[in-house]
Tab-separated table of C-alpha atoms and ligand atoms in Angstrom:
chain	number	residue	atom	x	y	z
A	1	UNK	CA	-30.625	-20.703	38.843
A	2	UNK	CA	-32.051	-21.080	42.342
A	3	UNK	CA	-30.216	-23.313	44.846
A	4	UNK	CA	-32.226	-26.442	45.595
A	5	UNK	CA	-34.387	-26.071	42.492
A	6	UNK	CA	-35.070	-28.538	39.712
A	7	UNK	CA	-35.288	-27.404	36.108
A	8	UNK	CA	-36.460	-29.734	33.368
A	9	UNK	CA	-35.019	-28.890	29.944
A	10	UNK	CA	-36.755	-30.560	27.013
A	11	UNK	CA	-35.946	-30.560	23.333
A	12	UNK	CA	-35.973	-32.782	20.278
A	13	UNK	CA	-32.950	-34.984	19.494
A	14	UNK	CA	-29.868	-33.143	18.339
A	15	UNK	CA	-31.301	-29.685	18.922
A	16	UNK	CA	-28.434	-28.729	21.233
A	17	UNK	CA	-29.481	-29.572	24.802
A	18	UNK	CA	-26.086	-30.964	25.749
A	19	UNK	CA	-24.343	-28.029	24.107
A	20	UNK	CA	-26.465	-25.532	26.017
A	21	UNK	CA	-26.095	-27.213	29.406
A	22	UNK	CA	-22.363	-27.744	28.880
A	23	UNK	CA	-21.868	-24.079	28.163
A	24	UNK	CA	-24.015	-23.060	31.152
A	25	UNK	CA	-21.908	-25.154	33.503
A	26	UNK	CA	-18.719	-23.903	31.868
A	27	UNK	CA	-19.683	-20.310	32.555
A	28	UNK	CA	-20.734	-21.087	36.124
A	29	UNK	CA	-17.493	-22.961	36.763
A	30	UNK	CA	-15.540	-20.062	35.333
A	31	UNK	CA	-17.263	-17.632	37.667
A	32	UNK	CA	-16.169	-19.680	40.663
A	33	UNK	CA	-19.053	-22.105	41.261
A	34	UNK	CA	-18.660	-25.822	41.789
A	35	UNK	CA	-20.402	-27.746	39.020
A	36	UNK	CA	-20.916	-31.321	37.882
A	37	UNK	CA	-22.030	-32.659	34.522
A	38	UNK	CA	-23.562	-36.131	34.699
A	39	UNK	CA	-23.827	-37.792	31.319
A	40	UNK	CA	-25.792	-40.989	30.920
A	41	UNK	CA	-25.748	-40.841	27.130
A	42	UNK	CA	-22.216	-39.984	26.209
A	43	UNK	CA	-18.868	-41.192	27.459
A	44	UNK	CA	-16.586	-38.800	29.311
A	45	UNK	CA	-14.425	-38.754	26.174
A	46	UNK	CA	-17.356	-37.652	24.001
A	47	UNK	CA	-18.227	-34.901	26.452
A	48	UNK	CA	-14.606	-33.758	26.444
A	49	UNK	CA	-14.542	-33.635	22.633
A	50	UNK	CA	-17.585	-31.404	22.614
A	51	UNK	CA	-16.143	-29.203	25.343
A	52	UNK	CA	-12.977	-28.786	23.277
A	53	UNK	CA	-14.977	-27.648	20.284
A	54	UNK	CA	-17.057	-25.242	22.416
A	55	UNK	CA	-13.980	-23.631	23.870
A	56	UNK	CA	-12.258	-22.987	20.548
A	57	UNK	CA	-13.203	-19.335	20.743
A	58	UNK	CA	-11.467	-18.596	24.019
A	59	UNK	CA	-8.222	-16.653	23.558
A	60	UNK	CA	-5.095	-18.810	23.723
A	61	UNK	CA	-4.040	-17.572	27.151
A	62	UNK	CA	-7.405	-18.399	28.718
A	63	UNK	CA	-8.486	-21.792	29.944
A	64	UNK	CA	-11.466	-23.198	28.100
A	65	UNK	CA	-14.354	-22.939	30.611
A	66	UNK	CA	-16.245	-25.936	29.214
A	67	UNK	CA	-13.215	-28.145	29.831
A	68	UNK	CA	-13.092	-27.195	33.514
A	69	UNK	CA	-16.431	-28.826	34.309
A	70	UNK	CA	-16.080	-32.154	36.134
A	71	UNK	CA	-17.823	-34.933	34.208
A	72	UNK	CA	-19.385	-38.122	35.524
A	73	UNK	CA	-20.431	-40.680	32.915
A	74	UNK	CA	-22.877	-42.831	34.849
A	75	UNK	CA	-26.435	-44.155	34.636
A	76	UNK	CA	-26.764	-45.830	38.024
A	77	UNK	CA	-28.911	-43.601	40.210
A	78	UNK	CA	-27.305	-44.721	43.464
A	79	UNK	CA	-23.795	-43.948	42.201
A	80	UNK	CA	-24.895	-40.538	40.931
A	81	UNK	CA	-26.523	-39.644	44.248
A	82	UNK	CA	-23.389	-40.729	46.121
A	83	UNK	CA	-21.201	-38.545	43.905
A	84	UNK	CA	-23.568	-35.596	44.295
A	85	UNK	CA	-23.526	-35.978	48.070
A	86	UNK	CA	-19.737	-36.263	48.157
A	87	UNK	CA	-18.863	-33.505	45.659
A	88	UNK	CA	-21.668	-31.176	46.759
A	89	UNK	CA	-21.692	-29.118	43.544
A	90	UNK	CA	-23.680	-25.885	43.473
A	91	UNK	CA	-25.013	-26.607	40.010
A	92	UNK	CA	-25.484	-29.950	38.329
A	93	UNK	CA	-26.767	-31.161	34.967
A	94	UNK	CA	-28.209	-34.656	34.487
A	95	UNK	CA	-28.135	-35.499	30.766
A	96	UNK	CA	-30.587	-37.126	30.426
A	97	UNK	CA	-33.120	-38.131	33.038
A	98	UNK	CA	-34.327	-40.954	30.767
A	99	UNK	CA	-31.041	-42.791	31.016
A	100	UNK	CA	-31.014	-43.116	34.816
A	101	UNK	CA	-31.625	-46.518	36.356
A	102	UNK	CA	-32.600	-47.270	39.937
A	103	UNK	CA	-31.425	-50.831	40.586
A	104	UNK	CA	-34.297	-51.666	42.946
A	105	UNK	CA	-36.957	-50.896	40.333
A	106	UNK	CA	-37.705	-53.367	37.579
A	107	UNK	CA	-38.713	-50.993	34.736
A	108	UNK	CA	-36.349	-50.129	31.908
A	109	UNK	CA	-34.554	-46.744	31.997
A	110	UNK	CA	-36.891	-44.068	30.678
A	111	UNK	CA	-40.035	-45.804	31.916
A	112	UNK	CA	-42.432	-43.691	33.956
A	113	UNK	CA	-41.546	-45.474	37.197
A	114	UNK	CA	-37.809	-45.092	36.726
A	115	UNK	CA	-37.966	-41.480	35.638
A	116	UNK	CA	-40.226	-40.522	38.527
A	117	UNK	CA	-38.110	-42.345	41.086
A	118	UNK	CA	-34.891	-40.799	39.776
A	119	UNK	CA	-36.326	-37.288	39.765
A	120	UNK	CA	-37.851	-37.616	43.235
A	121	UNK	CA	-34.605	-38.839	44.792
A	122	UNK	CA	-32.502	-36.225	43.023
A	123	UNK	CA	-34.940	-33.573	44.175
A	124	UNK	CA	-34.725	-34.682	47.784
A	125	UNK	CA	-30.935	-34.456	47.668
A	126	UNK	CA	-30.967	-31.164	45.764
A	127	UNK	CA	-33.291	-29.569	48.328
A	128	UNK	CA	-31.259	-30.898	51.251
A	129	UNK	CA	-27.940	-29.685	49.865
A	130	UNK	CA	-29.050	-26.609	47.947
A	131	UNK	CA	-27.918	-27.899	44.556
A	132	UNK	CA	-29.418	-26.278	41.471
A	133	UNK	CA	-30.205	-29.190	39.138
A	134	UNK	CA	-31.010	-29.185	35.437
A	135	UNK	CA	-32.598	-32.404	34.218
A	136	UNK	CA	-32.355	-32.857	30.470
A	137	UNK	CA	-35.349	-34.640	28.955
A	138	UNK	CA	-36.168	-35.961	25.500
A	139	UNK	CA	-39.092	-34.817	23.472
A	140	UNK	CA	-41.264	-36.896	21.171
A	141	UNK	CA	-41.732	-36.118	17.511
A	142	UNK	CA	-44.835	-34.028	18.102
A	143	UNK	CA	-43.035	-31.882	20.646
A	144	UNK	CA	-44.368	-33.245	23.937
A	145	UNK	CA	-41.937	-34.154	26.672
A	146	UNK	CA	-41.694	-37.913	26.492
A	147	UNK	CA	-41.593	-39.863	29.727
A	148	UNK	CA	-40.681	-36.846	31.827
A	149	UNK	CA	-44.131	-35.426	31.204
A	150	UNK	CA	-44.801	-36.992	34.604
A	151	UNK	CA	-42.137	-34.688	36.014
A	152	UNK	CA	-43.756	-31.449	34.975
A	153	UNK	CA	-45.581	-31.106	38.296
A	154	UNK	CA	-42.577	-32.083	40.328
A	155	UNK	CA	-40.011	-29.659	38.974
A	156	UNK	CA	-39.858	-25.891	39.500
A	157	UNK	CA	-39.309	-24.926	35.879
A	158	UNK	CA	-39.943	-26.569	32.550
A	159	UNK	CA	-37.875	-25.157	29.720
A	160	UNK	CA	-38.221	-26.038	26.077
A	161	UNK	CA	-35.345	-25.743	23.642
A	162	UNK	CA	-36.614	-25.611	20.115
A	163	UNK	CA	-35.901	-24.609	16.548
A	164	UNK	CA	-35.618	-26.106	13.096
A	165	UNK	CA	-32.712	-28.455	12.823
A	166	UNK	CA	-31.780	-27.170	9.369
A	167	UNK	CA	-31.689	-23.544	10.512
A	168	UNK	CA	-29.195	-22.202	13.034
A	169	UNK	CA	-31.717	-20.387	15.262
A	170	UNK	CA	-32.699	-21.925	18.595
A	171	UNK	CA	-35.215	-20.633	21.070
A	172	UNK	CA	-35.340	-21.315	24.778
A	173	UNK	CA	-38.722	-20.736	26.373
A	174	UNK	CA	-40.309	-21.467	29.711
A	175	UNK	CA	-43.470	-23.560	29.830
A	176	UNK	CA	-43.612	-23.403	33.612
A	177	UNK	CA	-41.633	-21.203	35.969
A	178	UNK	CA	-42.028	-20.976	39.722
A	179	UNK	CA	-39.499	-18.144	39.931
A	180	UNK	CA	-40.638	-15.727	37.279
A	181	UNK	CA	-42.518	-15.104	34.098
A	182	UNK	CA	-43.011	-17.756	31.441
A	183	UNK	CA	-43.053	-15.065	28.789
A	184	UNK	CA	-39.346	-14.546	28.452
A	185	UNK	CA	-37.517	-16.299	25.648
A	186	UNK	CA	-33.879	-16.509	24.672
A	187	UNK	CA	-32.806	-16.639	21.053
A	188	UNK	CA	-29.546	-18.337	20.111
A	189	UNK	CA	-27.648	-19.296	17.022
A	190	UNK	CA	-25.922	-22.684	16.760
A	191	UNK	CA	-22.394	-22.211	15.471
A	192	UNK	CA	-19.383	-24.454	15.159
A	193	UNK	CA	-18.191	-23.240	18.546
A	194	UNK	CA	-21.519	-23.589	20.277
A	195	UNK	CA	-24.506	-21.420	20.977
A	196	UNK	CA	-24.241	-17.673	20.637
A	197	UNK	CA	-26.939	-15.324	21.849
A	198	UNK	CA	-28.617	-13.464	19.008
A	199	UNK	CA	-28.635	-9.929	20.316
A	200	UNK	CA	-30.362	-8.177	17.496
A	201	UNK	CA	-32.679	-10.714	15.976
A	202	UNK	CA	-35.029	-8.066	14.573
A	203	UNK	CA	-32.292	-6.502	12.442
A	204	UNK	CA	-31.449	-9.881	10.942
A	205	UNK	CA	-34.976	-10.947	10.226
A	206	UNK	CA	-35.862	-7.610	8.629
A	207	UNK	CA	-32.710	-7.637	6.512
A	208	UNK	CA	-33.515	-11.169	5.358
A	209	UNK	CA	-37.163	-10.360	4.577
A	210	UNK	CA	-37.869	-11.038	0.915
A	211	UNK	CA	-40.272	-8.135	0.268
A	212	UNK	CA	-41.942	-10.347	-2.347
A	213	UNK	CA	-45.679	-11.004	-2.642
A	214	UNK	CA	-46.719	-13.006	0.418
A	215	UNK	CA	-44.165	-11.468	2.757
A	216	UNK	CA	-44.881	-9.176	5.694
A	217	UNK	CA	-43.010	-8.195	8.833
A	218	UNK	CA	-44.759	-8.906	12.114
A	219	UNK	CA	-43.939	-6.671	15.062
A	220	UNK	CA	-44.331	-9.365	17.694
A	221	UNK	CA	-43.736	-9.464	21.422
A	222	UNK	CA	-41.488	-12.197	22.786
A	223	UNK	CA	-42.349	-11.857	26.437
A	224	UNK	CA	-41.405	-8.332	27.368
A	225	UNK	CA	-39.198	-7.890	24.308
A	226	UNK	CA	-40.301	-6.709	20.882
A	227	UNK	CA	-39.162	-8.846	17.960
A	228	UNK	CA	-39.623	-8.279	14.256
A	229	UNK	CA	-40.100	-11.463	12.266
A	230	UNK	CA	-41.002	-12.121	8.662
A	231	UNK	CA	-44.236	-14.009	8.026
A	232	UNK	CA	-44.470	-15.635	4.595
A	233	UNK	CA	-47.460	-17.137	2.862
A	234	UNK	CA	-47.956	-19.116	-0.311
A	235	UNK	CA	-51.375	-19.636	-1.854
A	236	UNK	CA	-51.566	-22.117	-4.712
A	237	UNK	CA	-54.463	-23.816	-6.542
A	238	UNK	CA	-55.150	-27.146	-4.880
A	239	UNK	CA	-55.781	-30.492	-6.495
A	240	UNK	CA	-57.129	-31.921	-3.281
A	241	UNK	CA	-60.721	-32.048	-2.220
A	242	UNK	CA	-59.618	-30.723	1.161
A	243	UNK	CA	-56.938	-28.157	0.372
A	244	UNK	CA	-53.797	-28.185	2.467
A	245	UNK	CA	-53.247	-25.851	5.388
A	246	UNK	CA	-49.619	-26.028	6.403
A	247	UNK	CA	-48.151	-23.817	9.121
A	248	UNK	CA	-44.844	-23.464	10.808
A	249	UNK	CA	-44.311	-21.055	13.664
A	250	UNK	CA	-47.996	-20.287	14.249
A	251	UNK	CA	-50.960	-22.250	15.494
A	252	UNK	CA	-52.874	-24.174	12.838
A	253	UNK	CA	-56.253	-23.264	14.293
A	254	UNK	CA	-55.247	-19.623	14.207
A	255	UNK	CA	-54.661	-19.921	10.442
A	256	UNK	CA	-58.071	-21.530	9.957
A	257	UNK	CA	-59.669	-18.650	11.838
A	258	UNK	CA	-57.765	-15.974	9.910
A	259	UNK	CA	-58.654	-17.612	6.569
A	260	UNK	CA	-62.324	-17.657	7.513
A	261	UNK	CA	-62.244	-13.986	8.517
A	262	UNK	CA	-60.310	-13.132	5.329
A	263	UNK	CA	-62.929	-14.856	3.216
A	264	UNK	CA	-65.918	-13.370	5.000
A	265	UNK	CA	-64.711	-9.835	5.765
A	266	UNK	CA	-61.745	-9.244	3.472
A	267	UNK	CA	-63.002	-10.603	0.173
A	268	UNK	CA	-60.016	-12.942	-0.111
A	269	UNK	CA	-61.281	-16.480	-0.682
A	270	UNK	CA	-58.901	-19.389	-0.309
A	271	UNK	CA	-61.406	-22.253	-0.391
A	272	UNK	CA	-59.907	-23.940	-3.457
A	273	UNK	CA	-56.260	-23.274	-2.640
A	274	UNK	CA	-53.509	-24.795	-0.601
A	275	UNK	CA	-52.256	-22.284	1.956
A	276	UNK	CA	-48.804	-22.383	3.504
A	277	UNK	CA	-47.728	-19.975	6.221
A	278	UNK	CA	-44.267	-19.841	7.698
A	279	UNK	CA	-42.599	-17.666	10.315
A	280	UNK	CA	-39.088	-17.345	8.936
A	281	UNK	CA	-36.107	-18.409	11.010
A	282	UNK	CA	-37.844	-21.186	12.928
A	283	UNK	CA	-39.281	-18.720	15.416
A	284	UNK	CA	-42.689	-19.443	16.933
A	285	UNK	CA	-45.127	-16.650	17.615
A	286	UNK	CA	-47.729	-17.499	20.185
A	287	UNK	CA	-49.734	-14.347	20.488
A	288	UNK	CA	-52.972	-12.955	19.067
A	289	UNK	CA	-51.056	-9.993	17.598
A	290	UNK	CA	-49.948	-12.212	14.708
A	291	UNK	CA	-53.426	-12.431	13.123
A	292	UNK	CA	-53.087	-9.360	10.949
A	293	UNK	CA	-49.658	-10.416	9.658
A	294	UNK	CA	-51.013	-13.807	8.631
A	295	UNK	CA	-54.002	-12.177	6.951
A	296	UNK	CA	-51.883	-9.649	5.033
A	297	UNK	CA	-49.348	-12.279	3.971
A	298	UNK	CA	-52.098	-14.571	2.669
A	299	UNK	CA	-53.922	-11.715	0.928
A	300	UNK	CA	-50.703	-10.521	-0.679
A	301	UNK	CA	-49.783	-14.050	-1.793
A	302	UNK	CA	-53.271	-14.711	-3.057
A	303	UNK	CA	-53.281	-11.568	-5.218
A	304	UNK	CA	-49.654	-11.999	-6.216
A	305	UNK	CA	-48.754	-8.422	-5.304
A	306	UNK	CA	-46.231	-7.268	-2.757
A	307	UNK	CA	-47.455	-5.102	0.093
A	308	UNK	CA	-46.911	-1.392	-0.474
A	309	UNK	CA	-43.973	0.193	1.315
A	310	UNK	CA	-42.100	-3.050	1.965
A	311	UNK	CA	-40.708	-4.065	4.316
A	312	UNK	CA	-44.210	-3.472	5.659
A	313	UNK	CA	-44.738	-4.167	9.330
A	314	UNK	CA	-47.995	-4.771	11.149
A	315	UNK	CA	-49.594	-6.256	14.244
A	316	UNK	CA	-53.101	-6.737	15.605
A	317	UNK	CA	-55.668	-9.327	16.525
A	318	UNK	CA	-58.598	-10.050	14.251
A	319	UNK	CA	-62.083	-10.266	15.701
A	320	UNK	CA	-64.718	-12.571	14.265
A	321	UNK	CA	-66.632	-9.616	12.847
A	322	UNK	CA	-63.624	-8.432	10.875
A	323	UNK	CA	-62.532	-5.722	13.303
A	324	UNK	CA	-58.915	-5.205	14.280
A	325	UNK	CA	-58.401	-5.445	18.012
A	326	UNK	CA	-55.873	-3.736	20.240
A	327	UNK	CA	-52.970	-5.852	21.505
A	328	UNK	CA	-50.441	-5.233	24.282
A	329	UNK	CA	-47.334	-3.035	24.157
A	330	UNK	CA	-48.040	-1.177	20.891
A	331	UNK	CA	-45.449	1.490	21.790
A	332	UNK	CA	-42.648	-1.060	22.065
A	333	UNK	CA	-43.634	-2.753	18.823
A	334	UNK	CA	-43.768	0.576	16.992
A	335	UNK	CA	-40.422	1.687	18.390
A	336	UNK	CA	-38.786	-1.568	17.304
A	337	UNK	CA	-40.265	-1.259	13.801
A	338	UNK	CA	-39.113	2.352	13.502
A	339	UNK	CA	-35.639	1.402	14.675
A	340	UNK	CA	-35.333	-1.078	11.828
A	341	UNK	CA	-36.684	1.078	9.068
A	342	UNK	CA	-40.253	-0.182	8.892
A	343	UNK	CA	-42.380	2.938	8.644
A	344	UNK	CA	-46.175	3.272	8.692
A	345	UNK	CA	-46.860	0.152	10.702
A	346	UNK	CA	-50.419	-1.067	10.199
A	347	UNK	CA	-51.890	-1.358	13.674
A	348	UNK	CA	-55.200	-1.301	15.567
A	349	UNK	CA	-56.736	1.960	16.780
A	350	UNK	CA	-55.128	3.539	19.862
A	351	UNK	CA	-51.736	2.023	19.090
A	352	UNK	CA	-49.815	5.252	18.668
A	353	UNK	CA	-49.613	8.396	16.627
A	354	UNK	CA	-46.869	7.146	14.286
A	355	UNK	CA	-48.793	4.044	13.296
A	356	UNK	CA	-51.069	3.640	10.308
A	357	UNK	CA	-54.115	2.924	12.479
A	358	UNK	CA	-57.043	1.028	11.031
A	359	UNK	CA	-60.267	-0.238	12.560
A	360	UNK	CA	-61.005	-3.239	10.368
A	361	UNK	CA	-59.364	-5.929	8.283
A	362	UNK	CA	-60.829	-4.367	5.148
A	363	UNK	CA	-59.150	-1.039	5.915
A	364	UNK	CA	-55.867	-2.826	6.630
A	365	UNK	CA	-56.028	-4.543	3.249
A	366	UNK	CA	-56.810	-1.207	1.611
A	367	UNK	CA	-53.822	0.418	3.290
A	368	UNK	CA	-51.321	-2.341	2.558
A	369	UNK	CA	-52.288	-3.637	-0.856
A	370	UNK	CA	-52.479	-1.519	-3.982
A	371	UNK	CA	-56.040	-1.546	-5.327
A	372	UNK	CA	-56.483	-4.426	-7.800
A	373	UNK	CA	-56.306	-3.253	-11.418
A	374	UNK	CA	-59.830	-2.954	-12.718
A	375	UNK	CA	-60.857	-4.510	-15.956
A	376	UNK	CA	-61.798	-1.874	-18.596
A	377	UNK	CA	-65.463	-2.900	-18.648
A	378	UNK	CA	-65.732	-2.422	-14.906
A	379	UNK	CA	-63.908	0.861	-15.067
A	380	UNK	CA	-66.353	2.103	-17.704
A	381	UNK	CA	-69.297	0.973	-15.611
B	1	ATP	N1	-18.679	-29.610	14.512
B	1	ATP	C1	-19.851	-29.034	14.615
B	1	ATP	N2	-20.059	-27.849	14.069
B	1	ATP	C2	-21.242	-27.223	14.171
B	1	ATP	N3	-22.291	-27.723	14.805
B	1	ATP	C3	-22.147	-28.917	15.365
B	1	ATP	C4	-20.945	-29.629	15.309
B	1	ATP	N4	-21.109	-30.785	15.971
B	1	ATP	C5	-22.368	-30.770	16.416
B	1	ATP	N5	-22.991	-29.665	16.056
B	1	ATP	C6	-24.370	-29.268	16.331
B	1	ATP	O1	-24.721	-29.686	17.620
B	1	ATP	C7	-25.921	-30.460	17.552
B	1	ATP	C8	-25.873	-31.537	18.597
B	1	ATP	O2	-25.854	-30.866	19.808
B	1	ATP	P1	-26.145	-31.612	21.160
B	1	ATP	O3	-25.375	-32.869	21.236
B	1	ATP	O4	-25.962	-30.583	22.206
B	1	ATP	O5	-27.677	-31.937	21.002
B	1	ATP	P2	-28.602	-32.719	22.009
B	1	ATP	O6	-29.911	-31.987	21.996
B	1	ATP	O7	-27.920	-32.902	23.296
B	1	ATP	O8	-28.768	-34.105	21.261
B	1	ATP	P3	-29.198	-35.522	21.860
B	1	ATP	O9	-30.680	-35.522	21.827
B	1	ATP	O10	-28.598	-36.485	20.922
B	1	ATP	O11	-28.626	-35.605	23.233
B	1	ATP	C9	-25.942	-31.041	16.188
B	1	ATP	O12	-27.253	-31.292	15.732
B	1	ATP	C10	-25.309	-29.943	15.387
B	1	ATP	O13	-26.272	-28.999	14.997
B	2	MG	MG1	-27.348	-34.623	24.345
């Protein structure tokens, strides 16, 4: 956190934004920094209750760090600015920017005018006093930052906190970062006592992989870090004129592209079927290296046979002519796969000596799927 900077943290309702920011301030306070948590949504009592739950893990003789953070339950912008100026914290969280109200403006809290005014005035104060500020923002149902979208240009960093509400995994990623790469991501697990960093996500995802038809392990890159995730597909006869294409964790257009390439260059037609693809654990993979995993999962699901040598790992981008293209950091992906017991990773040419290198989608299918049983007549022919 850079003094004088503004970070916008977005996330859907209930995903854990307050939990995350509370814990961040708790740790900063514990390491000797002055902090302030401004809550416009919850009463000081509510914030204290959460802090008590978050601190349950600290040993009895230690003070609970989350409880040491000063809390201000306030929505009036003027009052908040006065407190900030008087207390001069080094780090401050405003939860959330949509609840702030500048008395001199007529719009309701959360309106574009109010949000912009609040952010601009907080920024001026933050820059003048060197306060590192995190603004919490709400996100609409389709994932865009609501209201504070107008803030994206103003702030130094935009962070997105995401995950499936039903699953414990949460991911923190940067959409904009003036101080570093936007490729880094943090993976956390939501527990009773708050968020815990998932240190070895690959081991978990590989252990959980089903190894059934339609399942494949993708050796992905999360920023500069390799991560093994399970990609699952289901292909079922459709009753709809326009069969369903449902994705979670990958881009929908990417699936359409992979299905077209599979049909044209892999001999796996899915025209009359519903296709579902899911990256297990609520993780999102946003890189071209996922193409091959999607293709293999769909092919395996479509034929109803598990990939040979499961858990089978792969990575690679598919070209429109059915070729498999090189993607970044093959050595790190291969090392991660080897570390977790996934041998013979199917990968593009030039990936590494230990990989099962193939040049085309057709070769990848040949390497990963047992040849379909031939009917006797064909065999005779
Ligand atoms: N006792 C509990 N045990 C485990 N998890 C809990 C408990 N209480 C709350 N949670 C988790 O914390 C989540 C709420 O966290 P938090 O209040 O930080 O979310 P938020 O993103 O700030 O929500 P909002 O949009 O309402 O401000 C719940 O959805 C739930 O998953
Ligand atoms: Mg909250």
